[in-house]
Tab-separated table of C-alpha atoms in Angstrom:
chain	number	residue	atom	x	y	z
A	73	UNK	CA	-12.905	-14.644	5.481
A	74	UNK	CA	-14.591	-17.467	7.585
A	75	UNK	CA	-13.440	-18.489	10.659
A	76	UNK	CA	-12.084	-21.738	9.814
A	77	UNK	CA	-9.517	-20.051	7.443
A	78	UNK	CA	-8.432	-17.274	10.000
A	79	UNK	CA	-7.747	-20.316	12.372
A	80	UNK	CA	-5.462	-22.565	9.627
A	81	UNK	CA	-3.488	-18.375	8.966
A	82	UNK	CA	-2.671	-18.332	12.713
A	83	UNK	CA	-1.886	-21.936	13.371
A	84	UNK	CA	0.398	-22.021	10.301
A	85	UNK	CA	2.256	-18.550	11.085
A	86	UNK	CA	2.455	-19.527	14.743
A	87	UNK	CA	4.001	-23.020	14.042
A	88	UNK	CA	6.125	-21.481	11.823
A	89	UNK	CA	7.063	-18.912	14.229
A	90	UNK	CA	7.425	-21.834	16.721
A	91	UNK	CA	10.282	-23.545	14.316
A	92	UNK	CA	12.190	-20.031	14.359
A	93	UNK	CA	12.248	-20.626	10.633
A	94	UNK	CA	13.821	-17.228	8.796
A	95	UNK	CA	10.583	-16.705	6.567
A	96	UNK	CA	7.550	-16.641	7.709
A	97	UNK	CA	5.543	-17.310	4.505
A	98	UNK	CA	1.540	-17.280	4.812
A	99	UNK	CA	-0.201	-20.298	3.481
A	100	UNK	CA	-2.539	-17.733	2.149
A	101	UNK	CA	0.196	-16.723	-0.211
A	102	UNK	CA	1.052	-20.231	-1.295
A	103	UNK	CA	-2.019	-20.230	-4.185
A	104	UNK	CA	-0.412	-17.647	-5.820
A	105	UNK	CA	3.107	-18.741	-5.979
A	106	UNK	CA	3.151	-20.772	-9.085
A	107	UNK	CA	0.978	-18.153	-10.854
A	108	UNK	CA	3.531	-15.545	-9.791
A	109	UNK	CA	6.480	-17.443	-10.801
A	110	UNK	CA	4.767	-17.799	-13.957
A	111	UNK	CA	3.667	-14.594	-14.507
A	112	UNK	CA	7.613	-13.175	-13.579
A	113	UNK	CA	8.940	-16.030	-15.842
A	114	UNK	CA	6.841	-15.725	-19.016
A	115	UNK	CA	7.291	-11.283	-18.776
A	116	UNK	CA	10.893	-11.377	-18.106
A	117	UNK	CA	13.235	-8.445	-17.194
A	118	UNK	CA	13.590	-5.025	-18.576
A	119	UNK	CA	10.981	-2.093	-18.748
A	120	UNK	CA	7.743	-4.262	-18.551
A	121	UNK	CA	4.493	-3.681	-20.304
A	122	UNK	CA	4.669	-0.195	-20.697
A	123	UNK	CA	7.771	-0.305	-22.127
A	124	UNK	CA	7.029	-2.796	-24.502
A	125	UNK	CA	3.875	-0.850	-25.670
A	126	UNK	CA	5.522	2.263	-26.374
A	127	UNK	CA	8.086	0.165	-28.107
A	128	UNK	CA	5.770	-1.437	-30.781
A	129	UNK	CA	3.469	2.390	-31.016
A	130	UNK	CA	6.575	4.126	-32.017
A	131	UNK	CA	7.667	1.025	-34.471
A	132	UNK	CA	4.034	1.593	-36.005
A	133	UNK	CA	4.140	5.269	-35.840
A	134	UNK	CA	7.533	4.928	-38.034
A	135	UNK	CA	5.813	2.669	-40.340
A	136	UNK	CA	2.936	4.900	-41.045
A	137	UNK	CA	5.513	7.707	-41.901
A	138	UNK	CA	7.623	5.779	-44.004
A	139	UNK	CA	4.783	4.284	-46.209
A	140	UNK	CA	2.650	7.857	-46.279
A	141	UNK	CA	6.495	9.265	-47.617
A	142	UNK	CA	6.542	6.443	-50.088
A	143	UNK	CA	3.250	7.047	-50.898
A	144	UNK	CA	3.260	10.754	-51.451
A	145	UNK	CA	6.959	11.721	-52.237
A	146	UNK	CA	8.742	14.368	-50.723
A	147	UNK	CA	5.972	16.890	-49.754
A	148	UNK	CA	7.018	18.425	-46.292
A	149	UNK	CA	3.436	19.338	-45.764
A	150	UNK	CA	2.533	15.250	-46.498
A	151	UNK	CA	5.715	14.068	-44.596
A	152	UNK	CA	4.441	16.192	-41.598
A	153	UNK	CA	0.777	15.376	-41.174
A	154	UNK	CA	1.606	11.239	-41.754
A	155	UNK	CA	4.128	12.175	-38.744
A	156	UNK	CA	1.117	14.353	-36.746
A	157	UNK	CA	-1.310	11.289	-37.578
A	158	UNK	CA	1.669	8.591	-36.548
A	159	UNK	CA	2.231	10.717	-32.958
A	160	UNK	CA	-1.669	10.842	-32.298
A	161	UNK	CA	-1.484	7.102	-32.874
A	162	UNK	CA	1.424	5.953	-30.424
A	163	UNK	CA	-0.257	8.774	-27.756
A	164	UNK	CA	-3.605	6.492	-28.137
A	165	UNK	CA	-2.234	3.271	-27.775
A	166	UNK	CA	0.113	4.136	-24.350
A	167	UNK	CA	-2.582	5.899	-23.058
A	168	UNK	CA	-5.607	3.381	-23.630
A	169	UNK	CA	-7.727	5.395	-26.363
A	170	UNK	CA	-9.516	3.281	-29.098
A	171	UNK	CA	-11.111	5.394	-31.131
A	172	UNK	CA	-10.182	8.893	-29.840
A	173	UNK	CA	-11.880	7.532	-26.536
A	174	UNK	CA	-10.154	6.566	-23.693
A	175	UNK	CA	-10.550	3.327	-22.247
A	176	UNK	CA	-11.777	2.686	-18.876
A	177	UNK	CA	-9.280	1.503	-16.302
A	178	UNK	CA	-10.537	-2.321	-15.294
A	179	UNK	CA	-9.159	-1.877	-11.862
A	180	UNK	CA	-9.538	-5.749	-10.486
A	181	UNK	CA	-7.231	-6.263	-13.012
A	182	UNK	CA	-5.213	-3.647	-11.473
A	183	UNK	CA	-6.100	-5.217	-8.215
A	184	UNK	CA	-5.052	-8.405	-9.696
A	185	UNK	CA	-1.561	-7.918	-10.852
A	186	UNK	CA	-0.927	-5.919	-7.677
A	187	UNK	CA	-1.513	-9.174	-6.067
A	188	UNK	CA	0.849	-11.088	-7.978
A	189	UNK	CA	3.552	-8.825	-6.497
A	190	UNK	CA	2.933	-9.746	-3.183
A	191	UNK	CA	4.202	-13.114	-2.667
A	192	UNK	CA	8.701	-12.933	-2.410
A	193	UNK	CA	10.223	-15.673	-0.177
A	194	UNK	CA	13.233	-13.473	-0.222
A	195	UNK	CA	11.658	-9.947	1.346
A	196	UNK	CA	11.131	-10.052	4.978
A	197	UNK	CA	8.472	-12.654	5.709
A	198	UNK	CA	7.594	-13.407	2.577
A	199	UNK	CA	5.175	-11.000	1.631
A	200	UNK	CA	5.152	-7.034	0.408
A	201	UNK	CA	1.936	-6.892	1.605
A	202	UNK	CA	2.653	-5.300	4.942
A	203	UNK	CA	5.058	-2.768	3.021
A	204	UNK	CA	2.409	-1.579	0.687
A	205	UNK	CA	-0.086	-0.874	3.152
A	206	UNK	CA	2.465	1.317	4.542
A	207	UNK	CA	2.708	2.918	1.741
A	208	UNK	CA	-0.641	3.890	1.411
A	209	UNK	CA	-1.136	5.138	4.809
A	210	UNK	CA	1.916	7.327	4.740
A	211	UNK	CA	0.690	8.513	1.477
A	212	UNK	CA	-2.511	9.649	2.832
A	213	UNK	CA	-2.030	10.272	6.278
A	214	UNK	CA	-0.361	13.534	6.158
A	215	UNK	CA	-3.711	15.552	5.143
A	216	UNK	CA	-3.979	18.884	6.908
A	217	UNK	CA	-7.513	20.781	6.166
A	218	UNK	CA	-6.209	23.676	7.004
A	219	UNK	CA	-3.502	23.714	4.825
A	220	UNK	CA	-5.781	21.585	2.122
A	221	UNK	CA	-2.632	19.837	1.010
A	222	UNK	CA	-1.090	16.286	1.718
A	223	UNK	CA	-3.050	13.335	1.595
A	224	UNK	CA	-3.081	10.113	-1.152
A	225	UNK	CA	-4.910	12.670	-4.061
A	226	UNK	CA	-1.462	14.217	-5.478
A	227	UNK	CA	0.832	11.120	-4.909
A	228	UNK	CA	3.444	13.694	-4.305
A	229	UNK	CA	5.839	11.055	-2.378
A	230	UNK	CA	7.187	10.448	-5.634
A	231	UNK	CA	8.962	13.556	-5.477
A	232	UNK	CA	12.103	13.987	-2.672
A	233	UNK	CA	10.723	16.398	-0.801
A	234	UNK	CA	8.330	14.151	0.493
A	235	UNK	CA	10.314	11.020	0.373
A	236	UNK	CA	12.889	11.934	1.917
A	237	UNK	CA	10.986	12.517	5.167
A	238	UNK	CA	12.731	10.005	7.774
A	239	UNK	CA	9.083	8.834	8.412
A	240	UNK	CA	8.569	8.087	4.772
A	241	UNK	CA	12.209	5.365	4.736
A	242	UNK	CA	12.109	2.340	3.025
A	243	UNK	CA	8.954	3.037	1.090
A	244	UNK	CA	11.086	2.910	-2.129
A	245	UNK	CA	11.221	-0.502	-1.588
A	246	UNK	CA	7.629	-0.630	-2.334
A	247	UNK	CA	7.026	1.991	-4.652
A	248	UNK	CA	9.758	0.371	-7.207
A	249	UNK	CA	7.890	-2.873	-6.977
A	250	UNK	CA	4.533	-1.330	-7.676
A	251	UNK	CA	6.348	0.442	-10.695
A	252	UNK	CA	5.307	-3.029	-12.415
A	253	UNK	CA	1.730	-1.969	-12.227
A	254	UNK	CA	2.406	1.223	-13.486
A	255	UNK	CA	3.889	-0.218	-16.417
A	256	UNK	CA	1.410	-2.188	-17.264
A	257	UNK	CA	-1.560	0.050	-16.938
A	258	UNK	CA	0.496	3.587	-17.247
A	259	UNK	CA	-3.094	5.371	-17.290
A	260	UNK	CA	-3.412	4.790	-13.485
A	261	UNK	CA	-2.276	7.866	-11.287
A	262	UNK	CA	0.578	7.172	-8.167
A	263	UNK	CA	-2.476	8.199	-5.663
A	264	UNK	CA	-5.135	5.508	-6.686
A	265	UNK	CA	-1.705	3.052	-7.535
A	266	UNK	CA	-0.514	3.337	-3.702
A	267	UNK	CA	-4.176	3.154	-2.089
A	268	UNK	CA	-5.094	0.107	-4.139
A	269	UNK	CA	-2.585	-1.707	-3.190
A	270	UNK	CA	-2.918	-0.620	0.227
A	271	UNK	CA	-6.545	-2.513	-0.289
A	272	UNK	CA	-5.000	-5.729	-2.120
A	273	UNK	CA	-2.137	-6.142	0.433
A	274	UNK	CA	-5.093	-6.120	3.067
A	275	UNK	CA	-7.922	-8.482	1.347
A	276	UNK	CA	-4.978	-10.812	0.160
A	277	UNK	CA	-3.679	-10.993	3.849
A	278	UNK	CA	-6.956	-12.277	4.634
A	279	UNK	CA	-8.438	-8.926	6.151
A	280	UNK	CA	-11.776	-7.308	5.421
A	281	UNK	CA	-12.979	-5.970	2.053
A	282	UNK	CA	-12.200	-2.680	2.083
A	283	UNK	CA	-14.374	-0.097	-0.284
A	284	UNK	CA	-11.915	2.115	-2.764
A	285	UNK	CA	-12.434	4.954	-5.206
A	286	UNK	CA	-11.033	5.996	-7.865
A	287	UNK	CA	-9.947	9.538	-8.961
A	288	UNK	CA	-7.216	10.882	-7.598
A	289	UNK	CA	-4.653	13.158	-9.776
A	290	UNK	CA	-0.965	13.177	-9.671
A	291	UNK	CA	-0.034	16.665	-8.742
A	292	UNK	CA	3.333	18.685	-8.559
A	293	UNK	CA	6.025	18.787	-5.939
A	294	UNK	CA	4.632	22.163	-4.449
A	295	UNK	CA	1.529	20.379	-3.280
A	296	UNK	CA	4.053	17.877	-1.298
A	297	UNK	CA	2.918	18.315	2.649
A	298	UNK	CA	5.942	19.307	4.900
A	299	UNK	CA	7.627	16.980	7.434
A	300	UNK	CA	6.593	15.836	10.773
A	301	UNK	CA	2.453	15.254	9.713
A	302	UNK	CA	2.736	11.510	10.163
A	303	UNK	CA	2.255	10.269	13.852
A	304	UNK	CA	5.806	10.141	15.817
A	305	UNK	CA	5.976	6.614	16.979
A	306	UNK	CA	8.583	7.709	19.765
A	307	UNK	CA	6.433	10.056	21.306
A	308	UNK	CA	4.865	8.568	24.692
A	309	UNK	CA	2.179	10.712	25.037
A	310	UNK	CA	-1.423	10.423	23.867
A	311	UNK	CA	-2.354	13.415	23.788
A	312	UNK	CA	0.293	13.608	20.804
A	313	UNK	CA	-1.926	10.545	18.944
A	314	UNK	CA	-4.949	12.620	19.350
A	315	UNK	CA	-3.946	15.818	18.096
A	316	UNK	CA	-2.484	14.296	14.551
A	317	UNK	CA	-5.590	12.391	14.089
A	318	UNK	CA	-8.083	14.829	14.966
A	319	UNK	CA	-6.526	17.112	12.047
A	320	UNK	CA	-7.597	14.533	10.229
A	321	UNK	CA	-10.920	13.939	11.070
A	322	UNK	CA	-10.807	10.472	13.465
A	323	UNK	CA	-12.319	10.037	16.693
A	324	UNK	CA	-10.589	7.997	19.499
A	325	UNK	CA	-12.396	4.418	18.161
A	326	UNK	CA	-10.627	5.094	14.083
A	327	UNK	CA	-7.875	5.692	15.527
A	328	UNK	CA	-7.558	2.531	17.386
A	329	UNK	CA	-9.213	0.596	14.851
A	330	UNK	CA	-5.955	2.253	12.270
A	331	UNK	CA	-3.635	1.027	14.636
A	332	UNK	CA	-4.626	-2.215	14.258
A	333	UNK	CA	-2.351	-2.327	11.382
A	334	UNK	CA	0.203	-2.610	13.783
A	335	UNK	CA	-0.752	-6.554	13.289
A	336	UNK	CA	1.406	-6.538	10.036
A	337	UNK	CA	5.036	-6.231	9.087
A	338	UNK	CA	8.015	-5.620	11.004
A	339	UNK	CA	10.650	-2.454	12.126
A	340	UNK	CA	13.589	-2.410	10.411
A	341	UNK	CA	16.768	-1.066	12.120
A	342	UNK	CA	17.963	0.524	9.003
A	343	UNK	CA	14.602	2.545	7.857
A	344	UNK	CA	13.061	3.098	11.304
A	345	UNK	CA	15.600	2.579	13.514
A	346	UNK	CA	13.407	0.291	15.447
A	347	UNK	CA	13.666	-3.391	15.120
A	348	UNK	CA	11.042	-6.283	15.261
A	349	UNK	CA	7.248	-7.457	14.603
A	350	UNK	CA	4.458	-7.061	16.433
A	351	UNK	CA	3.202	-10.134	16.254
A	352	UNK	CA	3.818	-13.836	15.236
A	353	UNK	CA	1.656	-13.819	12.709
A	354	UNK	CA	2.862	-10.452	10.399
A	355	UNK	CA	1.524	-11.095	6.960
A	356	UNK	CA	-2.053	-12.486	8.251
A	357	UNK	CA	-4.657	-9.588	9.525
A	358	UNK	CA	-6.037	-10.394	12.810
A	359	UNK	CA	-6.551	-8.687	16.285
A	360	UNK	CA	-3.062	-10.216	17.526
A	361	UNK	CA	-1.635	-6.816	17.654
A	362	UNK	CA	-4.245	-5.757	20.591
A	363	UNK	CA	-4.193	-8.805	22.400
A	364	UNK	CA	-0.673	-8.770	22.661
A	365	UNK	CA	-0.574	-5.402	23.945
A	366	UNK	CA	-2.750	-6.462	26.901
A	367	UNK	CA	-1.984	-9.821	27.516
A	368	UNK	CA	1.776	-9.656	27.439
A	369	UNK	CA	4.376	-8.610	30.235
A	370	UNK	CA	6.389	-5.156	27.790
A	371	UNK	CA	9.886	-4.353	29.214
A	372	UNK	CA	12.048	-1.435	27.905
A	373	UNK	CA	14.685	-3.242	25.604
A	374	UNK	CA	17.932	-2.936	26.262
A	375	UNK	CA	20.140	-2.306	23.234
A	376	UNK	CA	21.572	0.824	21.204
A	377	UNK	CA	18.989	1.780	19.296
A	378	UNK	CA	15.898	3.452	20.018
A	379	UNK	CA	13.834	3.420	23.207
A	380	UNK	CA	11.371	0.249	22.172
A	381	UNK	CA	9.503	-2.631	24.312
A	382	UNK	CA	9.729	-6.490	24.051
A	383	UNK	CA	8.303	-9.493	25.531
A	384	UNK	CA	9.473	-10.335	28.999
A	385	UNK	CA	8.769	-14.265	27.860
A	386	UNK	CA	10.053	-14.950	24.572
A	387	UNK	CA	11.927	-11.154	23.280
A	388	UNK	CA	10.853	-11.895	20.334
A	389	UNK	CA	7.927	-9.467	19.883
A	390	UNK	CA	8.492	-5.450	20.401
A	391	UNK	CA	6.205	-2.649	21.012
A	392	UNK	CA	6.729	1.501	20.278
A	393	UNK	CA	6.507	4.312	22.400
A	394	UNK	CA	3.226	5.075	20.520
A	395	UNK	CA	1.808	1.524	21.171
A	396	UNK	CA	2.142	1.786	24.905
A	397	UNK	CA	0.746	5.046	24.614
A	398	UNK	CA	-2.259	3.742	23.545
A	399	UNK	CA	-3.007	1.953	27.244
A	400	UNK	CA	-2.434	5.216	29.025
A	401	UNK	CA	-5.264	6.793	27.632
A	402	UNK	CA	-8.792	5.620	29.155
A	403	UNK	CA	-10.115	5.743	26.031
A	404	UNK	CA	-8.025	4.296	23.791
A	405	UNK	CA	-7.748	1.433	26.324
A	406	UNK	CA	-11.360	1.018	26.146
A	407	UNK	CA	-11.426	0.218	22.382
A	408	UNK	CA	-8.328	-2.197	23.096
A	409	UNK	CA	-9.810	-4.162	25.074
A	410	UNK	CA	-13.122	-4.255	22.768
A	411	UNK	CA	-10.520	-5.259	19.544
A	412	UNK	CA	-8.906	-7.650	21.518
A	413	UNK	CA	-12.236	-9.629	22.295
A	414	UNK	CA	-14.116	-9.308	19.339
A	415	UNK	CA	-12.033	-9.764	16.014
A	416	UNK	CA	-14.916	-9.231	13.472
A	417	UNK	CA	-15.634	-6.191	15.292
A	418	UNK	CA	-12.113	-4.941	14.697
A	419	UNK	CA	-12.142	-5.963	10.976
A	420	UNK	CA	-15.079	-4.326	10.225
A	421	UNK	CA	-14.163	-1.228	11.915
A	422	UNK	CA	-10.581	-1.196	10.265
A	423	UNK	CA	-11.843	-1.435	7.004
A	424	UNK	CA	-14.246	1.686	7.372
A	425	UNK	CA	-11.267	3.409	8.804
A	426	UNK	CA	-8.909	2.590	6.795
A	427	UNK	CA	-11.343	3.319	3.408
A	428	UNK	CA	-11.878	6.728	5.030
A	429	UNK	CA	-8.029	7.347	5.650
A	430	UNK	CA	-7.575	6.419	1.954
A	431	UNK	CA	-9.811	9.400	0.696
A	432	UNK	CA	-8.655	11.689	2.813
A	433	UNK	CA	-8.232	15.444	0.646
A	434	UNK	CA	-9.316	13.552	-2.185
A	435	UNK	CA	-12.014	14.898	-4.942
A	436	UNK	CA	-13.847	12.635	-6.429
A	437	UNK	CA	-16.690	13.179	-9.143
A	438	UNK	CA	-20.080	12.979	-8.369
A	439	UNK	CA	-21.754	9.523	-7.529
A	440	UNK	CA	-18.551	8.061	-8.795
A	441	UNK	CA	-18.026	3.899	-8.607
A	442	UNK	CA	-17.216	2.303	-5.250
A	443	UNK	CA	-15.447	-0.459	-5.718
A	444	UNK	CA	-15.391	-3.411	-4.074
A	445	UNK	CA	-12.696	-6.135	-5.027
A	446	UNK	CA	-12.707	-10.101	-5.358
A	447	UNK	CA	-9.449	-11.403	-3.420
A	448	UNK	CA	-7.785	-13.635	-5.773
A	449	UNK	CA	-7.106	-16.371	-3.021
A	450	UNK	CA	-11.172	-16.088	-2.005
């Protein structure tokens, strides 16, 4: 993304900010709204394209039977192999064999519809971007070496075990929406579902490419990892931030760079408890999130929920426990102040973090494909 186009994000999301307008809607999203509106328009309601496929397989399946009956009579033995042929059929057809092969996955097509999802005048501010990439971090950022389980590889927050982690609330939200995709492509597995998106809700927010593999397996509920792996935003203490990453493998520059994301979305009083964005600027990626931190005056909020910051000037911008954190520590500082100076340095370091958080547990086959996707607002 060149500079020019970063500059029209920010001025647009900070006039809009400015006007106190309810939505805050990226002009980056506004060349895909029509195709969006479109795309919801001309595919309607109901089960989407999975549905529909398995819907017209079984109607051929039933065909075959009943013409292979007419054909050969009453013959159990006939009746039973035209229904074993029929099944094999439909099986092909959800599942994307031709032939008895299976297809390949075309994931920027994936990619592609993901992005079509993004864009919602009605959610928040105006984008599920910042939602998805949630998703994907909380799906992967609960590996544990040690207990080699957790991570994005098993997409085990489908289950409750995992969902139901008071960490993990409001990420139904997003992974209903993304149940379109899975629809439409039903081959794909939850894990490489949730970190794709994680990637499209980044590029599409005009971020850095970010390099994804394929691969990962759904597993079963007993792989789910147990509660209180994710980072506790009310803790105050680094030393708290540097123990959770370390299990996973970051040094004290990823995990800066990772909390960068902190540049996106807002807390919602009835999933987090907190309340607020970050910045002025949520569905756009930039440094603001750093600069922020340093340049404005944080006072503890006053109000009934948790213990949060906000802006001495405006009060319209908060900060967690865990943000503030992040200047006691010398070393974190450091790589504040570096992010806050140098944006391409921060987006390039993001994305290598962020790709690396992605795999984290994961197995992947030998020299497999790293993919690297084409925005579809480039």
């Amino acid at each position: 993304m060149n500079l020019a186009t970063r500059a029209l994000f920010r001025a647009s999301s900070l006039a809009t900010a400015a006007r106190r307008a309810p939505i805050v809607v990226s002009p980056r999203f506004a060349a895909i709204r029509t195709y969006a509106s479109a795309q919801r328009q001309a595919g309607g309601g109901g089960g989407g394209m999975g549905s529909t496929l398995m819907v017209v397989a079984a109607s051929a399946g039933a065909g075959a039977i009943g013409y292979h009956y007419y054909l050969e009579g009453t013959d159990p033995a006939n009746v039973k192999q035209a229904a074993g042929a029929a099944a094999k059929g439909v099986a092909a057809a959800v599942s994307g064999e031709k032939d008895g092969k299976k297809e390949p996955i075309d994931y920027q097509k994936v990619y592609n519809h993901i992005a079509t999802l993004l864009e919602d005048e009605n959610y928040d501010d105006g984008s599920y971007g910042p939602v998805f990439l949630r998703l994907a971090w909380h799906a992967s950022g609960t590996w544990d070496p040690a207990a080699k389980n957790g991570g994005s590889h098993g997409g085990t927050m489908r289950f409750k075990s995992e969902s139901s982690d008071s960490a993990n609330a409001g990420l139904g939200i997003a992974r209903e929406r993304l149940n379109r995709t899975k629809d439409k492509f039903p081959e794909i597995s939850y894990g490489d579902l949730w970190t794709l998106a994680g990637v499209c809700a980044i590029q599409e927010m005009g971020g850095p490419t970010v390099k994804w593999r394929s691969g990962r397996v759904d597993g079963m509920e007993e792989n789910a990892p147990p509660e209180g792996r994710l980072p506790d935003a009310t803790r105050s203490d680094p030393k708290h931030y540097h123990d959770v990453f370390k299990r996973m493998g970051f040094n004290d520059q990823e995990i800066v760079a990772l909390m960068g994301a902190h540049s996106l979305g807002r807390c919602h009083k009835d999933r987090s408890k907190f309340d607020g964005p970050w910045t002025d600027s949520p569905t756009v990626v930039t440094n603001a999130f750093y600069t922020e931190l340093l340049n404005r005056h944080w006072v503890e909020r006053k109000w009934d929920g948790p213990k949060q910051y906000e802006d001495k000037e405006s009060k319209s911008l908060m900060m967690l426990p865990s943000d503030m954190a992040m200047l006691q520590d010398k070393e974190f500082k450091k790589w504040i102040e570096i992010y806050a100076k140098d944006e391409q340095k921060f987006t390039e370091d993001f994305a290598k973090a962020i790709a690396k958080l992605f795999e984290l547990g994961c197995t992947f086959k030998e020299n497999s494909k790293v993919y690297e996707f084409k925005a579809t607002n480039a």
